[in-house]
XYZ file of C-alpha atoms in Angstrom:
755
model
C -9.014 38.365 -16.833
C -11.944 36.671 -15.074
C -11.707 34.759 -12.141
C -15.142 32.732 -12.826
C -13.332 29.520 -12.914
C -12.017 29.789 -9.311
C -13.933 28.771 -6.219
C -14.086 31.181 -3.433
C -10.703 30.687 -1.446
C -8.926 30.306 -4.601
C -10.580 33.969 -5.461
C -9.710 35.051 -2.122
C -6.049 34.357 -2.972
C -5.946 35.706 -6.053
C -7.317 38.917 -5.216
C -5.226 39.702 -2.072
C -2.805 42.194 -3.364
C -0.921 44.029 0.095
C 0.865 42.354 2.585
C 1.635 38.596 3.289
C -0.496 35.666 2.153
C -0.605 32.169 3.358
C -2.089 29.233 0.952
C -2.530 25.920 2.617
C -3.169 24.003 -0.868
C -4.284 20.534 -0.273
C -3.843 17.843 -2.898
C -5.582 18.229 -5.801
C -7.180 21.552 -5.041
C -5.949 23.718 -7.792
C -3.010 25.091 -6.407
C -1.398 26.012 -9.654
C -4.252 27.451 -11.071
C -4.465 29.524 -8.153
C -0.534 30.957 -8.411
C -0.817 31.453 -12.213
C -4.336 33.184 -11.563
C -2.668 35.454 -8.949
C 0.036 36.290 -11.009
C -2.330 36.998 -13.902
C -4.456 39.108 -11.687
C -1.404 41.345 -10.623
C -0.438 42.021 -14.212
C -3.424 42.537 -15.736
C -5.598 44.001 -13.052
C -3.439 45.412 -10.859
C -1.023 46.658 -13.451
C 2.261 45.304 -11.949
C 5.408 45.501 -14.471
C 6.107 41.714 -14.862
C 9.816 42.511 -13.516
C 8.412 43.353 -10.369
C 7.350 39.740 -9.989
C 9.173 37.017 -9.068
C 7.691 33.717 -8.708
C 10.023 30.844 -7.227
C 9.200 26.901 -7.993
C 11.082 23.718 -6.950
C 12.012 22.258 -10.394
C 12.667 23.708 -14.047
C 9.321 21.709 -15.398
C 7.245 23.439 -12.934
C 8.717 26.646 -13.554
C 8.163 26.231 -17.554
C 4.316 24.953 -16.869
C 3.627 27.879 -14.900
C 5.277 30.418 -17.413
C 3.116 28.608 -20.378
C 0.016 29.223 -18.127
C 0.691 32.667 -17.236
C 1.257 33.570 -21.021
C -2.190 31.348 -21.871
C -3.875 33.920 -19.471
C -2.164 37.356 -20.446
C -0.554 36.831 -23.309
C 3.480 36.115 -23.902
C 4.060 39.891 -24.279
C 2.704 41.000 -20.960
C 4.492 37.661 -19.330
C 7.724 38.092 -21.057
C 9.678 39.770 -18.253
C 8.365 37.559 -15.537
C 11.043 36.258 -13.140
C 9.853 32.412 -12.806
C 12.357 29.850 -12.107
C 14.009 27.490 -9.357
C 15.638 28.934 -6.273
C 19.082 27.903 -8.053
C 18.325 29.722 -11.224
C 16.769 32.590 -10.022
C 19.890 32.686 -7.495
C 22.277 32.316 -10.445
C 20.476 34.948 -12.310
C 21.311 37.336 -9.817
C 24.527 36.359 -8.803
C 25.774 36.992 -12.346
C 24.673 40.814 -11.501
C 26.227 41.097 -7.934
C 29.082 38.523 -8.493
C 31.573 41.624 -7.276
C 29.989 41.555 -4.506
C 30.991 38.694 -3.052
C 34.714 38.172 -4.826
C 33.628 36.070 -8.384
C 33.983 37.200 -11.796
C 31.007 37.428 -14.025
C 32.128 34.254 -15.922
C 32.290 32.005 -12.561
C 31.511 28.548 -13.058
C 28.892 26.433 -11.243
C 30.428 22.967 -10.015
C 28.502 19.540 -10.020
C 28.887 16.895 -7.817
C 32.066 15.478 -9.429
C 33.898 18.660 -9.942
C 33.090 19.112 -5.904
C 34.382 15.934 -5.058
C 37.678 16.780 -7.309
C 38.157 19.722 -5.571
C 37.669 18.346 -2.322
C 40.194 15.446 -3.010
C 43.000 18.288 -3.966
C 41.959 19.889 -0.580
C 42.549 16.785 1.380
C 45.825 16.358 -0.211
C 47.002 19.307 0.474
C 46.626 18.836 4.167
C 47.724 15.237 3.717
C 44.902 13.381 4.621
C 43.357 10.057 3.425
C 40.395 9.952 0.989
C 39.388 6.725 3.044
C 39.760 8.390 6.443
C 37.964 11.624 5.040
C 35.738 10.195 2.238
C 35.086 13.325 0.071
C 31.384 12.438 -0.584
C 30.811 12.282 2.955
C 32.647 15.591 4.127
C 30.938 17.494 0.756
C 27.422 16.029 2.362
C 28.207 17.635 5.719
C 29.484 20.920 4.599
C 26.271 21.308 2.430
C 24.189 20.552 5.159
C 26.116 23.369 7.363
C 25.273 25.524 4.155
C 21.464 24.971 4.136
C 21.422 26.280 7.516
C 23.121 29.368 6.555
C 26.411 28.690 8.515
C 29.677 29.947 7.171
C 33.083 28.097 8.294
C 33.285 30.575 10.653
C 29.759 30.322 12.005
C 30.110 26.058 12.630
C 30.339 25.041 16.167
C 32.279 21.881 16.755
C 30.129 18.764 17.336
C 30.682 14.907 16.955
C 29.490 14.950 13.435
C 31.751 18.205 12.623
C 34.766 18.188 14.107
C 37.617 20.971 14.151
C 39.035 18.888 11.344
C 35.650 19.225 9.002
C 35.521 22.705 9.919
C 39.105 23.497 8.667
C 38.029 21.809 5.675
C 34.848 23.660 5.121
C 37.080 26.617 5.438
C 39.760 25.311 2.833
C 36.966 24.137 0.186
C 35.481 27.847 0.201
C 39.042 29.106 -0.388
C 39.359 26.826 -3.190
C 36.080 27.506 -4.966
C 36.971 31.538 -4.543
C 40.496 30.938 -6.377
C 38.723 28.907 -8.836
C 36.058 31.563 -9.356
C 33.639 28.525 -8.920
C 30.611 27.877 -6.719
C 28.658 24.719 -5.583
C 24.523 24.795 -5.843
C 24.120 25.481 -2.187
C 26.213 28.839 -2.562
C 24.235 29.766 -5.095
C 21.120 30.412 -2.713
C 23.758 31.124 0.227
C 25.710 33.684 -1.402
C 22.797 35.761 -2.622
C 20.899 35.355 0.809
C 24.044 37.082 2.769
C 24.026 39.868 0.253
C 20.193 40.368 0.230
C 20.298 40.374 4.029
C 23.716 43.009 4.279
C 22.811 46.405 5.476
C 24.098 49.338 4.838
C 25.143 47.870 1.150
C 24.233 48.964 -2.318
C 23.581 45.844 -3.460
C 21.334 44.890 -0.465
C 19.425 47.832 -0.756
C 18.839 46.911 -4.893
C 18.023 43.582 -4.023
C 15.583 44.512 -1.271
C 13.737 46.413 -3.710
C 13.989 44.917 -6.711
C 10.707 42.781 -6.602
C 7.295 44.210 -5.497
C 5.797 40.880 -5.331
C 7.396 37.617 -4.278
C 5.430 33.938 -4.814
C 6.839 30.865 -3.596
C 5.149 27.113 -4.807
C 6.034 24.071 -2.526
C 6.559 26.307 0.388
C 6.718 22.959 2.390
C 9.819 21.913 1.139
C 11.873 25.287 1.951
C 15.276 25.168 4.061
C 16.405 28.079 5.928
C 18.542 29.704 3.529
C 16.021 29.885 0.952
C 13.072 31.083 3.303
C 15.779 33.651 4.309
C 16.526 34.641 0.985
C 12.662 35.196 0.012
C 12.015 37.313 3.140
C 15.020 39.328 2.260
C 13.902 40.039 -0.994
C 10.471 40.795 -0.050
C 11.154 42.770 3.000
C 10.355 46.234 1.671
C 6.955 45.309 0.513
C 6.163 42.549 2.348
C 3.947 41.081 -0.325
C 5.131 37.296 -0.189
C 2.773 34.961 -0.848
C 3.507 31.374 -0.103
C 1.711 28.360 -1.143
C 2.372 25.047 0.051
C 0.746 21.731 2.165
C 2.375 20.756 5.573
C 0.619 17.291 4.862
C 2.873 16.796 1.876
C 6.118 17.888 3.116
C 8.266 14.749 2.309
C 11.783 15.826 1.971
C 13.332 16.218 5.336
C 16.149 14.118 4.375
C 16.966 16.699 1.890
C 16.937 19.152 4.246
C 13.404 20.765 4.086
C 11.793 21.928 7.217
C 8.377 21.583 7.512
C 8.694 23.976 10.852
C 9.148 27.062 8.155
C 5.400 26.895 6.832
C 3.624 26.187 10.028
C 5.667 29.494 11.738
C 5.108 31.651 8.896
C 2.291 33.041 10.988
C 5.084 33.734 13.768
C 6.951 35.585 11.597
C 4.279 37.388 9.870
C 1.482 37.685 12.214
C -0.671 39.829 10.156
C -0.650 37.293 7.162
C -3.703 36.718 5.650
C -4.449 33.110 5.647
C -6.481 31.073 3.135
C -7.045 27.066 3.079
C -7.658 25.167 -0.606
C -9.765 22.287 0.997
C -11.402 21.183 -2.167
C -10.283 18.082 -4.125
C -10.646 18.210 -7.732
C -8.380 15.151 -8.804
C -9.843 11.992 -6.932
C -12.645 10.083 -6.300
C -14.491 10.791 -2.967
C -13.234 7.168 -1.738
C -9.863 8.312 -1.986
C -10.139 11.628 -0.643
C -11.691 9.687 2.053
C -9.015 7.258 2.496
C -6.271 10.283 2.097
C -7.714 12.301 4.679
C -8.089 9.049 7.358
C -4.373 8.417 6.739
C -2.980 12.031 7.598
C -5.498 12.966 10.162
C -4.109 10.871 12.779
C -0.278 12.752 12.153
C 0.851 14.080 15.695
C 1.233 17.628 14.310
C -0.276 19.253 11.335
C -1.910 22.373 10.158
C -5.886 21.561 10.673
C -7.536 21.325 7.079
C -10.307 18.757 5.692
C -9.749 17.976 2.435
C -12.804 17.317 0.673
C -14.573 16.579 -2.902
C -17.992 16.759 -5.016
C -16.339 13.899 -7.214
C -18.800 10.737 -6.972
C -17.695 8.128 -4.123
C -15.700 5.852 -6.945
C -14.900 2.413 -6.644
C -13.516 1.052 -3.192
C -10.042 1.294 -2.404
C -8.615 -2.528 -2.694
C -6.875 -3.388 0.357
C -4.944 -6.785 -0.779
C -3.098 -9.318 1.396
C -0.471 -11.439 -0.529
C 2.078 -13.768 0.648
C 5.145 -12.502 -0.402
C 6.683 -9.978 -2.671
C 6.336 -12.556 -5.765
C 2.353 -13.013 -5.286
C 2.469 -8.968 -4.685
C 4.060 -8.651 -8.252
C 1.836 -11.405 -9.742
C -1.192 -9.054 -8.406
C 0.186 -5.746 -9.419
C 0.753 -7.473 -13.025
C -3.039 -8.892 -12.988
C -4.370 -5.513 -12.172
C -2.424 -3.811 -14.629
C -3.445 -6.115 -17.288
C -7.378 -5.577 -15.865
C -6.887 -1.930 -16.018
C -5.677 -1.899 -19.503
C -8.252 -4.086 -21.042
C -10.737 -1.231 -19.317
C -8.936 0.960 -21.974
C -6.760 2.815 -19.225
C -3.833 4.550 -21.290
C -0.560 2.760 -19.620
C 0.806 5.766 -18.962
C -2.343 6.622 -16.448
C -0.868 3.516 -14.544
C 1.569 3.728 -11.795
C 3.116 1.241 -9.234
C 4.299 2.805 -6.131
C 7.057 1.505 -3.891
C 8.772 2.778 -0.677
C 12.524 1.786 -1.523
C 14.352 1.593 -5.020
C 15.141 -2.237 -3.997
C 11.423 -3.216 -4.418
C 11.438 -2.582 -7.960
C 13.727 -5.887 -8.716
C 10.827 -8.352 -8.614
C 8.196 -6.152 -10.120
C 10.614 -5.432 -12.988
C 11.175 -9.284 -13.340
C 7.411 -9.793 -13.057
C 6.590 -7.138 -15.884
C 9.356 -8.784 -18.222
C 7.725 -11.830 -17.586
C 4.537 -10.865 -19.001
C 6.409 -8.610 -21.675
C 4.418 -5.704 -20.298
C 6.073 -2.076 -21.178
C 7.386 0.188 -18.184
C 9.503 2.612 -17.419
C 11.436 3.307 -13.892
C 10.677 7.041 -13.059
C 13.149 8.825 -11.152
C 15.538 6.039 -10.648
C 17.375 3.237 -12.954
C 16.558 -0.327 -13.165
C 17.836 -2.389 -10.667
C 20.410 -4.135 -12.581
C 21.242 -0.946 -14.426
C 22.520 0.508 -11.028
C 26.257 0.939 -10.479
C 26.715 -0.806 -7.339
C 24.825 -4.069 -8.892
C 26.636 -3.898 -12.291
C 29.940 -3.650 -10.278
C 29.540 -6.694 -8.192
C 28.283 -8.840 -11.383
C 31.513 -7.995 -13.272
C 33.373 -9.051 -10.312
C 31.383 -12.466 -10.507
C 31.731 -12.209 -14.222
C 35.748 -12.073 -13.913
C 36.092 -14.861 -11.246
C 33.901 -16.924 -13.988
C 35.429 -15.516 -16.971
C 38.912 -13.811 -16.437
C 39.442 -12.968 -19.875
C 36.372 -10.798 -20.012
C 38.096 -7.278 -20.399
C 35.183 -5.404 -20.284
C 34.508 -6.526 -16.502
C 37.929 -6.356 -15.519
C 38.221 -2.719 -16.641
C 35.181 -1.924 -14.500
C 36.496 -3.135 -11.320
C 40.239 -3.123 -11.422
C 40.247 -0.340 -9.362
C 36.731 -0.173 -7.820
C 36.513 0.328 -4.780
C 39.725 2.489 -5.154
C 43.078 0.355 -4.636
C 46.003 2.677 -6.485
C 45.775 0.927 -9.751
C 45.576 4.099 -11.971
C 44.515 4.495 -15.606
C 48.293 4.654 -16.778
C 48.717 1.430 -15.171
C 45.696 -0.202 -16.685
C 46.929 1.456 -19.951
C 50.312 -0.354 -20.106
C 48.456 -3.746 -18.992
C 46.536 -3.582 -22.374
C 49.319 -2.610 -24.417
C 51.272 -5.427 -23.390
C 48.227 -7.881 -23.906
C 48.194 -6.388 -27.610
C 51.880 -6.869 -27.924
C 51.651 -10.537 -26.622
C 48.533 -11.233 -28.641
C 47.208 -12.352 -25.503
C 44.094 -11.564 -23.225
C 44.269 -8.549 -20.624
C 44.213 -11.113 -17.434
C 47.062 -12.981 -19.039
C 49.281 -9.582 -19.666
C 47.798 -8.599 -15.777
C 49.163 -11.675 -14.321
C 52.657 -11.222 -16.157
C 53.141 -7.822 -15.185
C 53.331 -8.767 -11.271
C 56.621 -9.627 -12.192
C 57.353 -6.933 -14.776
C 60.615 -5.088 -14.163
C 58.960 -2.236 -16.135
C 56.305 -0.992 -13.817
C 57.137 0.478 -10.076
C 57.294 -1.625 -7.051
C 54.294 -0.499 -5.526
C 52.165 -0.847 -8.954
C 53.317 -4.561 -8.927
C 52.085 -5.189 -5.547
C 48.806 -3.919 -5.948
C 48.353 -5.529 -8.897
C 49.701 -8.647 -7.145
C 46.921 -8.382 -4.381
C 44.268 -7.946 -7.043
C 45.199 -10.808 -9.147
C 45.624 -13.201 -5.764
C 42.165 -11.860 -4.631
C 40.522 -13.358 -7.988
C 42.479 -16.204 -7.917
C 41.356 -16.819 -4.578
C 37.772 -16.826 -5.526
C 38.076 -18.712 -8.588
C 39.689 -21.540 -6.226
C 36.533 -21.258 -3.743
C 34.089 -21.762 -6.794
C 35.998 -24.612 -7.746
C 36.059 -25.720 -4.078
C 32.414 -25.819 -3.823
C 31.238 -22.437 -2.580
C 28.021 -21.437 -3.892
C 26.870 -18.342 -6.297
C 25.572 -16.778 -2.778
C 28.496 -17.356 -0.848
C 30.995 -16.364 -3.798
C 28.755 -13.163 -3.913
C 28.928 -12.389 -0.478
C 32.795 -13.043 0.086
C 33.374 -10.709 -3.015
C 31.301 -7.927 -1.644
C 33.519 -7.816 1.859
C 36.701 -9.298 0.514
C 36.973 -6.596 -2.220
C 36.410 -3.898 0.364
C 33.227 -2.681 -1.764
C 30.602 -2.984 1.469
C 33.375 -0.937 3.743
C 33.715 1.492 0.740
C 29.921 2.156 1.079
C 29.508 2.378 4.708
C 32.469 4.579 4.886
C 30.500 7.188 2.761
C 27.949 7.260 5.242
C 25.060 8.955 3.464
C 21.837 8.015 2.533
C 22.685 7.225 -1.283
C 25.422 4.963 0.423
C 23.200 3.359 2.461
C 20.580 2.745 -0.267
C 23.273 1.294 -2.547
C 24.129 -1.036 0.491
C 20.456 -1.991 0.482
C 20.485 -2.870 -3.460
C 23.453 -5.216 -2.980
C 21.612 -7.006 -0.146
C 18.592 -7.278 -2.353
C 20.993 -8.710 -5.112
C 22.186 -11.259 -2.860
C 18.895 -12.087 -1.987
C 18.249 -12.440 -5.953
C 21.062 -15.226 -5.831
C 19.500 -16.771 -2.733
C 16.205 -17.575 -4.559
C 18.163 -18.685 -7.754
C 19.233 -21.235 -5.462
C 16.030 -21.866 -3.905
C 14.446 -22.241 -7.430
C 17.495 -24.889 -8.233
C 16.658 -26.932 -5.538
C 13.296 -27.580 -6.753
C 14.733 -28.799 -9.753
C 17.218 -31.113 -8.310
C 19.687 -29.057 -10.451
C 22.894 -27.551 -8.953
C 22.936 -23.971 -8.472
C 25.915 -22.584 -10.412
C 27.283 -19.174 -11.002
C 27.385 -20.018 -14.720
C 23.847 -20.679 -14.317
C 23.065 -17.578 -12.154
C 24.701 -15.060 -14.262
C 22.798 -16.529 -17.282
C 19.668 -15.876 -15.899
C 20.550 -12.324 -14.657
C 21.812 -11.745 -18.405
C 18.257 -12.584 -19.466
C 16.505 -10.599 -17.188
C 18.703 -7.636 -17.497
C 19.217 -7.643 -21.191
C 18.571 -4.298 -22.925
C 14.474 -3.630 -23.573
C 13.648 -5.065 -27.090
C 10.255 -3.237 -26.958
C 9.640 -0.218 -29.361
C 9.004 3.137 -27.960
C 5.289 2.364 -26.606
C 3.388 3.922 -23.840
C 4.362 2.077 -20.482
C 3.299 1.917 -17.020
C 5.431 3.746 -14.565
C 7.246 2.402 -11.792
C 8.570 4.695 -9.400
C 9.586 5.522 -5.329
C 6.654 7.546 -3.646
C 9.148 10.311 -3.486
C 9.476 10.571 -7.165
C 5.944 10.688 -7.402
C 5.282 14.139 -5.819
C 3.545 16.521 -8.133
C 2.111 13.513 -10.367
C -1.194 12.175 -11.116
C -2.553 9.025 -12.230
C -6.035 7.327 -13.082
C -4.771 4.036 -11.342
C -2.112 3.886 -8.355
C -0.868 0.312 -7.334
C 0.552 0.957 -3.808
C 3.182 -1.790 -3.138
C 4.939 -3.102 0.231
C 2.349 -1.565 2.942
C 3.701 -3.148 5.870
C 5.272 -2.107 9.059
C 9.182 -2.083 8.603
C 8.333 -1.253 4.897
C 6.231 1.763 4.975
C 6.783 3.083 7.369
C 10.388 2.654 6.819
C 12.089 0.191 9.423
C 15.380 2.522 9.248
C 13.872 5.519 10.722
C 13.423 6.043 14.535
C 9.492 5.898 14.493
C 9.510 6.516 18.141
C 10.418 9.913 17.029
C 6.975 11.871 16.048
C 8.766 13.696 13.498
C 10.024 10.641 11.489
C 6.572 8.750 11.997
C 4.636 11.436 10.958
C 6.590 12.403 7.428
C 6.366 8.949 6.822
C 2.534 9.349 7.195
C 3.045 12.343 4.978
C 4.573 10.035 2.517
C 1.632 7.813 2.418
C -0.614 10.780 2.199
C 1.310 11.920 -0.978
C 0.923 8.233 -2.442
C -2.842 7.878 -1.938
C -3.530 11.202 -3.449
C -1.730 10.497 -6.714
C -4.847 8.481 -7.635
C -7.864 9.815 -9.420
C -9.910 6.857 -9.924
C -8.479 3.590 -8.625
C -6.036 2.599 -5.790
C -5.019 -0.672 -4.776
C -2.825 -1.344 -1.901
C -0.869 -4.581 -1.474
C 0.886 -6.142 1.826
C 2.470 -8.915 2.144
C 2.706 -11.639 5.200
C 6.355 -11.940 4.509
C 8.962 -10.088 2.178
C 12.650 -10.675 1.301
C 13.908 -7.173 0.961
C 17.659 -6.581 1.121
C 18.822 -10.355 1.339
C 16.465 -10.731 4.519
C 13.212 -12.475 4.784
C 10.706 -11.118 7.673
C 7.596 -12.093 8.746
C 5.534 -8.583 8.465
C 2.466 -7.068 9.943
C 0.248 -4.677 7.628
C 1.166 -1.149 7.712
C -0.122 0.801 10.825
C -1.495 3.301 8.251
C -3.848 0.943 6.933
C -5.515 0.446 10.262
C -6.965 4.477 9.741
C -8.713 3.313 6.489
C -12.708 3.372 7.180
C -14.262 -0.177 6.207
C -17.119 1.796 4.208
C -14.720 2.956 1.568
C -12.206 -0.386 1.320
C -12.859 -3.823 -0.212
C -10.259 -6.182 1.681
C -9.234 -9.120 -0.759
C -6.748 -11.852 -0.512
C -4.697 -14.598 -2.017
C -5.168 -18.015 -0.956
C -1.369 -17.766 -0.323
C -2.176 -15.390 2.404
C -5.028 -16.442 4.233
C -2.901 -18.329 7.073
C -1.691 -15.096 8.276
C -4.692 -12.826 7.434
C -7.578 -14.932 8.229
C -8.906 -12.907 10.527
C -9.332 -9.725 8.346
C -12.420 -7.866 8.241
C -14.626 -8.180 4.845
C -12.093 -10.305 3.177
C -13.116 -11.453 -0.096
C -10.793 -14.289 -1.517
C -9.326 -14.594 -4.932
C -5.889 -15.789 -6.630
C -3.758 -14.322 -9.002
C -2.538 -17.774 -9.435
C -5.806 -19.853 -8.584
C -5.178 -22.849 -6.168
C -6.287 -26.284 -6.966
C -5.173 -27.312 -3.329
C -7.713 -26.521 0.279
C -4.712 -24.826 1.888
C -1.684 -23.040 1.858
C 0.552 -23.738 4.873
C 2.014 -20.781 6.106
C 3.992 -19.974 9.158
C 4.064 -17.619 12.037
C 7.299 -15.987 12.896
C 9.599 -18.103 14.540
C 13.131 -18.100 16.530
C 14.419 -19.747 13.283
C 13.317 -17.157 10.708
C 14.742 -14.375 13.324
C 18.102 -16.280 13.063
C 18.069 -16.120 9.117
C 21.717 -14.637 7.658
C 21.566 -11.772 5.324
C 20.522 -13.181 1.708
C 18.922 -16.407 3.266
C 15.542 -17.423 2.720
C 13.051 -18.961 5.161
C 11.644 -22.009 2.745
C 8.585 -24.076 3.971
C 10.080 -27.563 2.674
C 6.740 -29.051 4.362
C 4.918 -26.821 1.753
C 6.576 -28.971 -0.939
C 6.974 -32.212 1.014
C 2.914 -32.167 1.321
C 2.523 -31.507 -2.224
C 4.589 -33.996 -3.537
C 2.134 -36.651 -1.727
C -1.084 -35.396 -2.957
C -2.359 -35.938 -6.107
C 0.212 -35.634 -9.357
C -0.056 -34.334 -12.424
C -0.953 -37.188 -14.372
C -1.812 -35.926 -17.737
C 0.959 -33.749 -19.082
C 1.111 -32.080 -22.256
C 1.920 -28.901 -24.090
C -1.155 -26.277 -22.798
C -1.765 -28.444 -19.993
C -2.816 -26.394 -16.452
C -0.722 -27.240 -13.416
C -0.097 -25.771 -10.333
C 3.025 -25.576 -7.912
C 3.093 -24.419 -4.412
C 5.276 -21.742 -4.957
C 4.797 -20.277 -8.544
C 0.890 -20.943 -8.421
C -0.894 -21.963 -12.007
C 1.048 -22.292 -15.037
C 0.866 -23.797 -18.133
C 2.943 -26.387 -19.694
C 5.197 -25.884 -22.728
C 7.693 -28.600 -22.842
C 8.176 -31.953 -21.060
C 11.609 -33.685 -20.986
C 11.507 -37.623 -19.974
C 13.766 -38.275 -17.043
C 14.736 -41.365 -15.090
C 13.255 -40.078 -11.642
C 10.500 -37.833 -12.970
C 9.807 -35.952 -16.453
C 11.364 -32.377 -16.562
C 8.324 -29.755 -17.042
C 8.916 -26.431 -18.600
C 5.884 -23.976 -17.710
C 5.321 -20.405 -17.591
C 3.650 -18.951 -14.507
C 2.248 -15.116 -14.302
C 4.572 -13.382 -12.381
C 7.676 -15.572 -12.598
C 8.041 -16.537 -16.030
C 9.327 -19.964 -17.438
C 10.326 -21.986 -14.868
C 11.942 -25.929 -14.999
C 10.343 -28.073 -12.599
C 10.214 -31.710 -12.017
C 6.978 -33.048 -12.513
C 6.524 -34.540 -8.919
C 6.415 -30.974 -7.479
C 3.290 -30.284 -9.738
C -0.676 -30.887 -9.589
C -3.312 -30.761 -11.865
C -4.375 -26.860 -11.758
């Protein structure tokens, strides 16, 4: 096997044989190539038996790709007995061999999230504890955190977040797992770690001597138990090779500890340290942008990324008015790259949080651009959004059986499956709707008193909301009531986890979409109705009619780790969005992780990078006036081209070297923008700050006098559009026009000017 395809640091890492090895591998520096060549070198040149080599990765996909590359280098025969896999798959394989040592049978099962939740519910029931007071998901997340620290129930110390009751529940949960001959995912690693560390144990000795060489990829993402495991497995030979980049450690919230890679030399003072700093992925401008961002981190291993690639095009930093303006520019940029023959699969749009995807998705749909959500669910397909929509549809139409089934016991209100089946059986017998049978069942002597009472409470809730709708509650007011009065918001808050916080944020974003709908209808002098909103959503959220064609990727930056694209469009680069407002940014560790996340985002781009920041953004139902991200201040002027749409000029007119363009060209001389005011700070969740003076001002300017199909017109909010249809009206003609990024809109002609 030849090393001619390696640079000098890569070659050094490949040829190092004995003793600990620490490889700091910068973004795009050929990390995977180095690992695979090192393993191939051990097999072909050092004659190490394949079964004596363990390579650990963090995803099954990465493990498969690593094995394939090694086989290409040395042949499938020599690579056949290699141990290559994730921490969990390797641990499961070892645990099958040593299961008796930890009290399990060989046919033990691995419980997934739903299995774990069901088991914890039974534990709570055995202690007469309420699921509401002790949500199983929350309890499990805290137990898993302790397992990631390597702590058994006996080792956990009482604290504010882990009191005596939780310690007892942890112990009972472990006993229940053992009696079920089952483990959870954290146990897979924890049990083998303990066994491999156990002194004076036959199994421990065998584990410590099984592998002659241990290699760990993405080492910056390890937690305590994972690190202790690989240390124990390599304890006899000390041939432990770890490869990673502390600048790309972005999973602290999942238990990863960046201090492990930085402290490796403390545990192994004789470790050989190699730094891979040459980037082979990106243009020189992109590499410089990434380096400028990460070098401001308060704590990092010194390394300087560089490349021999050409400068490439400058980084585009575009200021936009709001998230709609941003989405229109994203769509326009995508179209430009497609026209330059860039494969759609080589284009990615990044955002910091999932909720940002809603407006982007709507813009892609309006422009009929194929896209796919990576590592997440389409906004209107998310469970919490579908739940609240089901409530709204049921209020609008109580005869909707699908919606009734979905939410009659969500959140849990004690209406079981048997009761629901009886209701539907009664509906079939009566030849009526399930809603009618449900109302009748509240007085049925055939049901237990407790069941009738719970059904009556549910019926009363729906009837109260229907009455509120008749009394004039707006769609937003009604939806807000449903989220609170159904108990849905409290149900998520009680889970007190990162996932539940994200789901609450999605609901606030959903409420914001209703507020946007009400704003839009006000512009047409139409009354906003629940029917109208549900119709709009049904069109936006309808299943894709597109064929299986190459699609642009939309994803969070976290989901982009390990990927690369010709073109990256990074949205939402404002303080309070990226870096994220929900973090304690006064704490250097959290701010540094946000900076590392920005570094990861930038280094995914190979050729083209566009970054967008908005002067105001409605997110999670709240409108905020924002400053561009502090990370953008680190970018040197020489590699950046600043651009702005006209709409954003009022806020960013002092930016340097701004080149003014517009995705939706303006026929007016100005766009009224407003600095942050006490009035905007006082907005309630879901309310939008709407500058009515802009529309009043527009109404007094030159009207759109030549209305005809195909006519170009301009609207103060939606920008330039094309007239599709005109309906005469007593006060003002009603114009149907299509606006890039917003789709088809009906607007009174007095709000339009010639475009």
